[in-house]
mmCIF file of C-alpha atoms in Angstrom:
data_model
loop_
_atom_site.group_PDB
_atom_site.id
_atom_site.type_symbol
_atom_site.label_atom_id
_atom_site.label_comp_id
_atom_site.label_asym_id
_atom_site.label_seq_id
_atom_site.Cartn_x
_atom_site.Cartn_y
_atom_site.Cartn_z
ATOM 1 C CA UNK A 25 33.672 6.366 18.706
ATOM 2 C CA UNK A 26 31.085 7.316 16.186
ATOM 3 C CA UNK A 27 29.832 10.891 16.225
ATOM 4 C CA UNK A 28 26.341 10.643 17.762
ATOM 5 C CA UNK A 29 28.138 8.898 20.690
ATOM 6 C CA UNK A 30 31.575 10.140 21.137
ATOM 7 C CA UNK A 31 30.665 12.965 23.651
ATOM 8 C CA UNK A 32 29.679 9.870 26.143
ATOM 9 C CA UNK A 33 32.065 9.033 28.901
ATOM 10 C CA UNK A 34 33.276 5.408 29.447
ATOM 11 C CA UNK A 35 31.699 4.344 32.415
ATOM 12 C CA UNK A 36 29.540 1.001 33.181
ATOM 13 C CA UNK A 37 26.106 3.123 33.541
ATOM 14 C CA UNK A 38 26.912 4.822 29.701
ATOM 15 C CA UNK A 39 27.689 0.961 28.073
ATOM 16 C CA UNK A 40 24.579 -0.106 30.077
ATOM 17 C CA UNK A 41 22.611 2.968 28.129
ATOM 18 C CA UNK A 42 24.138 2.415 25.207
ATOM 19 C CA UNK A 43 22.976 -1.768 25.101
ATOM 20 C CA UNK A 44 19.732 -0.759 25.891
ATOM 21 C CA UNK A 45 19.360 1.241 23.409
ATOM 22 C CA UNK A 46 20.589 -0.754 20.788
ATOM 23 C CA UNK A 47 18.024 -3.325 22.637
ATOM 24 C CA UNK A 48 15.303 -0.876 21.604
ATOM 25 C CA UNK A 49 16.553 -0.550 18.433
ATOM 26 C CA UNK A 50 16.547 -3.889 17.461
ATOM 27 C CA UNK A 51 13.026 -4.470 18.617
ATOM 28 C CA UNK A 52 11.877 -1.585 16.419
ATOM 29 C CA UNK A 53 13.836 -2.747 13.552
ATOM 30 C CA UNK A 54 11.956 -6.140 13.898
ATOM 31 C CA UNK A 55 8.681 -4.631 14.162
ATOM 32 C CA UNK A 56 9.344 -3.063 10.906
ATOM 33 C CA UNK A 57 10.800 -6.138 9.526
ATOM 34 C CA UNK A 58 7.515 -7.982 9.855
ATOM 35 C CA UNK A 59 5.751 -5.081 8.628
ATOM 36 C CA UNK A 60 7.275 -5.096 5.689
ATOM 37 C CA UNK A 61 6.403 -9.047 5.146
ATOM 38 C CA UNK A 62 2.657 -8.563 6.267
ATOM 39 C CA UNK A 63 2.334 -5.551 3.819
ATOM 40 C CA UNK A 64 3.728 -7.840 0.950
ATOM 41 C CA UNK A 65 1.877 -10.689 1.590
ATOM 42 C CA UNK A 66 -1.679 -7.875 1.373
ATOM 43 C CA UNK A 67 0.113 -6.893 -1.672
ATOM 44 C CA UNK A 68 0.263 -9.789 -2.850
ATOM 45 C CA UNK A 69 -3.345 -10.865 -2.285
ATOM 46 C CA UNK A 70 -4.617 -7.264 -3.453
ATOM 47 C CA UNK A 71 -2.694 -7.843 -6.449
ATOM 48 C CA UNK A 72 -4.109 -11.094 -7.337
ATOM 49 C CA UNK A 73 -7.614 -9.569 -7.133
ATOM 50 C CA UNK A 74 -6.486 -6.902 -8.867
ATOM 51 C CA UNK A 75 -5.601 -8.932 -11.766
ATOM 52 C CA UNK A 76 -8.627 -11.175 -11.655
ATOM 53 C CA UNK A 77 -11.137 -8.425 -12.089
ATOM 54 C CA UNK A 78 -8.879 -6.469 -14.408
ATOM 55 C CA UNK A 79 -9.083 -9.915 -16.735
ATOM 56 C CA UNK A 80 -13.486 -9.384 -16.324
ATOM 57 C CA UNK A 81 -13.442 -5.938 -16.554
ATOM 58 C CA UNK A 82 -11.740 -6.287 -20.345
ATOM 59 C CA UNK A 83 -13.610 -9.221 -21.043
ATOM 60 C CA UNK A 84 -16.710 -6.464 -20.392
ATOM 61 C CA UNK A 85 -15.276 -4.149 -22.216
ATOM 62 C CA UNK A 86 -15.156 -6.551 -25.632
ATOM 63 C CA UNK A 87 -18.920 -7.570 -25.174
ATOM 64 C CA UNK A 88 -19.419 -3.793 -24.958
ATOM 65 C CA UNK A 89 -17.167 -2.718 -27.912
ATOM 66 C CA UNK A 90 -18.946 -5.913 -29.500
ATOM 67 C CA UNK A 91 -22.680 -4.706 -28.724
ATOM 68 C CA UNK A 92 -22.184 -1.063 -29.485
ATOM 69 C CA UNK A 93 -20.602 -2.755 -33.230
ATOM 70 C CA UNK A 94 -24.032 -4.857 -33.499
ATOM 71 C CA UNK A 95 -26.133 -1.452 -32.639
ATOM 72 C CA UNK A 96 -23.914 0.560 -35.262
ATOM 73 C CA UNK A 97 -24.336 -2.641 -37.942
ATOM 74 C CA UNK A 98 -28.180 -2.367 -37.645
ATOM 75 C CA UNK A 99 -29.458 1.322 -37.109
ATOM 76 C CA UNK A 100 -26.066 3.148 -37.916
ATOM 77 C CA UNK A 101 -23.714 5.420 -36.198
ATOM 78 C CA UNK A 102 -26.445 8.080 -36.386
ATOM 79 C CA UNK A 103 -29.405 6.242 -35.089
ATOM 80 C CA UNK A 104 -27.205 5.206 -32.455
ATOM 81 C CA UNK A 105 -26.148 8.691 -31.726
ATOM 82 C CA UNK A 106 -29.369 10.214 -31.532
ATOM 83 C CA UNK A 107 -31.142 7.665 -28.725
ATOM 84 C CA UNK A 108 -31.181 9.353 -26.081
ATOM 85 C CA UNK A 109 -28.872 8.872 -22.839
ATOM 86 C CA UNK A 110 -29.105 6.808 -19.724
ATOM 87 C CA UNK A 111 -29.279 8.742 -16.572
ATOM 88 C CA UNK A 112 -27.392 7.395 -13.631
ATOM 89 C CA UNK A 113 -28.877 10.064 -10.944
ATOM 90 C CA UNK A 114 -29.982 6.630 -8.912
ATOM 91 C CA UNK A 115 -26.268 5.356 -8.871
ATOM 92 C CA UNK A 116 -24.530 5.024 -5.648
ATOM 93 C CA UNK A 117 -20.952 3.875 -4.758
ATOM 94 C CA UNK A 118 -21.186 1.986 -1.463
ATOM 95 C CA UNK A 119 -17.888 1.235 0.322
ATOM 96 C CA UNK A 120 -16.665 -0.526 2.376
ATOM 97 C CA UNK A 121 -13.138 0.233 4.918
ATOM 98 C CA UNK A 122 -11.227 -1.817 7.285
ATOM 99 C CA UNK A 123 -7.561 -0.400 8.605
ATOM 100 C CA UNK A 124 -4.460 -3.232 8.057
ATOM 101 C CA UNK A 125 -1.516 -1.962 9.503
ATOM 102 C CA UNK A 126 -2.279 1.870 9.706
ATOM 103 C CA UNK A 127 -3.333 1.523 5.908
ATOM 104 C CA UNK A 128 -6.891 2.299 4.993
ATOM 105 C CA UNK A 129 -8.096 -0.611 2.454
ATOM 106 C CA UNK A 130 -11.733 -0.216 1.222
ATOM 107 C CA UNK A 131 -14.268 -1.924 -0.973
ATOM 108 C CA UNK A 132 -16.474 -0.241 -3.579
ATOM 109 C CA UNK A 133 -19.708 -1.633 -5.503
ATOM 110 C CA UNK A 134 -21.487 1.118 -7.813
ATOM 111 C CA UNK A 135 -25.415 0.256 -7.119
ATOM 112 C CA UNK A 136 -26.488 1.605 -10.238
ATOM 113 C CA UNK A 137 -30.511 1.410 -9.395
ATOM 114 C CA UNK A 138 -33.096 2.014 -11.972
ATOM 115 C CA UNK A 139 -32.000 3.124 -15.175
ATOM 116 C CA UNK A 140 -33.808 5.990 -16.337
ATOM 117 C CA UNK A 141 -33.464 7.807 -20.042
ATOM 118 C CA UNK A 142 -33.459 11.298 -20.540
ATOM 119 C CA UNK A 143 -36.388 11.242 -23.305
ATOM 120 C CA UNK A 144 -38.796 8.424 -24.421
ATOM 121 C CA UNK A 145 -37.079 7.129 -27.302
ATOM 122 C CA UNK A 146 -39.267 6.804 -30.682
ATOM 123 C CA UNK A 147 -38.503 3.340 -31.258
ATOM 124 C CA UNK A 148 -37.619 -0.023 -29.050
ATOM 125 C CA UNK A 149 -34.520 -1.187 -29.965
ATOM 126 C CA UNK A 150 -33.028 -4.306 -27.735
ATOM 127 C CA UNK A 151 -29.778 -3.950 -29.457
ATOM 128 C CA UNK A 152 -29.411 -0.095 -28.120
ATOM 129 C CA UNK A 153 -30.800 -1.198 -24.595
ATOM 130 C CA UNK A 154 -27.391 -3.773 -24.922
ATOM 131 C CA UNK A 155 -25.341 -1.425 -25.399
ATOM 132 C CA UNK A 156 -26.267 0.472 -22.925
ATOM 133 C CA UNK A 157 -26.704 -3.040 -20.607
ATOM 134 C CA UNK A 158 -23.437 -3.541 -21.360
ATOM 135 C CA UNK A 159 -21.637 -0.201 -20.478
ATOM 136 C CA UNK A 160 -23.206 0.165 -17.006
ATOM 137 C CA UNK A 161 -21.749 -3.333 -16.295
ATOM 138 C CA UNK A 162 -18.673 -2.322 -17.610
ATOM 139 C CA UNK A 163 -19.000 0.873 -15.248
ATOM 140 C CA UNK A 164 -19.690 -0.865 -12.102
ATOM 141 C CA UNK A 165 -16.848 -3.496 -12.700
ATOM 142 C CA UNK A 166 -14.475 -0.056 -13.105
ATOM 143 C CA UNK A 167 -15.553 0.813 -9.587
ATOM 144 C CA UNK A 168 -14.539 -1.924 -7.873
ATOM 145 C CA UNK A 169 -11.488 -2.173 -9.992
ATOM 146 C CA UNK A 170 -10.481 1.001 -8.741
ATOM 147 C CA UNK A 171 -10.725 0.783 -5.234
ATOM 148 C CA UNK A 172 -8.381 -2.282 -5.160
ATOM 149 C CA UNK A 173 -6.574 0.242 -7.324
ATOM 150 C CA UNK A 174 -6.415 2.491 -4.431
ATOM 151 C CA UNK A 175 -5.433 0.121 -2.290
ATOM 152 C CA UNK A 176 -2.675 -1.233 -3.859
ATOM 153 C CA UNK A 177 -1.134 2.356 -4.269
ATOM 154 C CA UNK A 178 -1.574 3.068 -0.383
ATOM 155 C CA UNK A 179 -0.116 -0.483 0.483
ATOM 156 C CA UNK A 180 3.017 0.332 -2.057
ATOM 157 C CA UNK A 181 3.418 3.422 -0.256
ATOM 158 C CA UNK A 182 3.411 2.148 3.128
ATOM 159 C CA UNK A 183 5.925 -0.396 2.217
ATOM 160 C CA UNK A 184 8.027 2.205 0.956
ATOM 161 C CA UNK A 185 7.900 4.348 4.413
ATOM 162 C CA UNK A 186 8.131 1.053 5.931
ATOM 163 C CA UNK A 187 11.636 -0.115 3.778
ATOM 164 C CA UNK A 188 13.283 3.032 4.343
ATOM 165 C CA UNK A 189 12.670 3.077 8.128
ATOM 166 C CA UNK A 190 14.109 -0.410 8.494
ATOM 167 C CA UNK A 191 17.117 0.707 6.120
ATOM 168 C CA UNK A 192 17.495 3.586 8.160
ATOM 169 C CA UNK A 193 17.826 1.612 11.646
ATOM 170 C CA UNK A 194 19.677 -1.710 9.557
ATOM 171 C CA UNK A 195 22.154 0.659 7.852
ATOM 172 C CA UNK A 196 23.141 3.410 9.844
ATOM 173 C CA UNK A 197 21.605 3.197 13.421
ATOM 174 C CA UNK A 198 22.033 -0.305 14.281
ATOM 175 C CA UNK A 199 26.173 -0.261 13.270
ATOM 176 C CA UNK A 200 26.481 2.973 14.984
ATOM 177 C CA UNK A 201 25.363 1.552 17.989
ATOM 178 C CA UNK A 202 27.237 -1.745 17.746
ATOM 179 C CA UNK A 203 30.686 0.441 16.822
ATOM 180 C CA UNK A 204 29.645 3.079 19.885
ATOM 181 C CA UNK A 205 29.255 -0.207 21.803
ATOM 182 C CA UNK A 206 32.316 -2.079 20.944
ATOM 183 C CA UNK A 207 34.868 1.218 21.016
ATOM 184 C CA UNK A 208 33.470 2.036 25.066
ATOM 185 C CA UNK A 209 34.043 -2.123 26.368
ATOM 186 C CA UNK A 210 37.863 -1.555 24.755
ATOM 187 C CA UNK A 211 38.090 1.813 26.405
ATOM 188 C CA UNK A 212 36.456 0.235 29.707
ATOM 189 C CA UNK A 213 38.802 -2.819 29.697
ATOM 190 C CA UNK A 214 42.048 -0.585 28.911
ATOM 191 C CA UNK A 215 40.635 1.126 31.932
ATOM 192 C CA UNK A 216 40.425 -1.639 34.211
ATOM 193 C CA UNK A 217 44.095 -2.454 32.993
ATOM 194 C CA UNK A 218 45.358 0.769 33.700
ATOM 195 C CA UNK A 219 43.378 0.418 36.954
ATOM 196 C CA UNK A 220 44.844 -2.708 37.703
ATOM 197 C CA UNK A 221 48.443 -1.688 36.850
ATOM 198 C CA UNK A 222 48.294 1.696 39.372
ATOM 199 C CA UNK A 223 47.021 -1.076 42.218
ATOM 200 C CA UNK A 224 49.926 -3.128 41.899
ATOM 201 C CA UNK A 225 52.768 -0.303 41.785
ATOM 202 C CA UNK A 226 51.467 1.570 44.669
ATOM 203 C CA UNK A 227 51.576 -1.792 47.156
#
């Protein structure tokens, strides 16, 4: 009998113990099983979203590069340089959070608000206002990116608990059981033989 078990006696009420556990086992084994396939299937769909705004957030980021190139082209690095800065002191991240499985998952949208510039610049220039159009798009698209980001690193992590729990019960609990289980019915059954054997000799 295997270690955790050998210290039981073989009676009926200790193989009765010993089923029910492995009952219990089971059941927790297939709870985790599932678990593990409703955690890849959120993957899976956290992934794909993942990828789609990944695929807009670097088709913002060209326009951007492309805008801040058209700025450069027409008033130089310089006159770029020396505009002066958008304030984002309006900006708020609103989120959003809703539990799957014990695993926080949460929406974010940057609400960037009224842009405001540090100084009046001395002269209008749409191409500068792109740029900087362009950028705080490209900022709020980062946002979201990142908390489906986020959640894809606390889902991964979950799984991962998740895997080695079910490994844990599949590899070494669930055969320890089943040899505890199968060694005690031989021992019971030589038992009853022996049992049997002492009833007959002593008519």
């Amino acid at each position: 009998m295997t270690d955790g078990y050998q210290d039981l006696p073989p009676t009926p009420s200790a193989l009765f113990e010993l089923k029910e556990e492995r009952r219990v086992v089971q059941e927790g084994y297939d709870f985790l099983d599932e678990k593990r396939l409703l955690l890849v299937g959120e993957i899976l769909r956290q992934l794909a979203r993942y990828e789609a705004l990944l695929d807009d957030y670097r088709h913002d980021l060209a326009e951007a590069r492309q805008a801040l190139s058209d700025a450069i082209a027409l008033h130089g690095l310089e006159g770029v340089q020396v505009r002066p800065a958008a304030t984002l002191e309006h900006a708020e991240v609103a989120t959003e959070h809703r539990p799957f499985l014990g695993v926080t998952l949460q929406d974010a949208e940057l609400q960037l608000g009224a842009e405001h510039e540090a100084t009046t610049p001395l002269y209008a220039s749409p191409e500068a206002a792109t740029v900087a159009e362009r950028f705080r798009g490209l900022l709020a698209r980062a946002t979201t990116l990142a908390a489906v980001s986020g959640n894809l690193h606390r889902l991964m992590a979950d799984y991962r608990r998740t895997e080695r729990r079910a490994r844990a019960l599949e590899d070494v609990l669930m055969p320890e059981l089943d040899q505890a289980i199968a060694e005690m019915d031989s021992r019971l059954e030589e038992l009853q033989r022996e049992e049997a054997i002492r009833v007959r000799l002593n008519v």
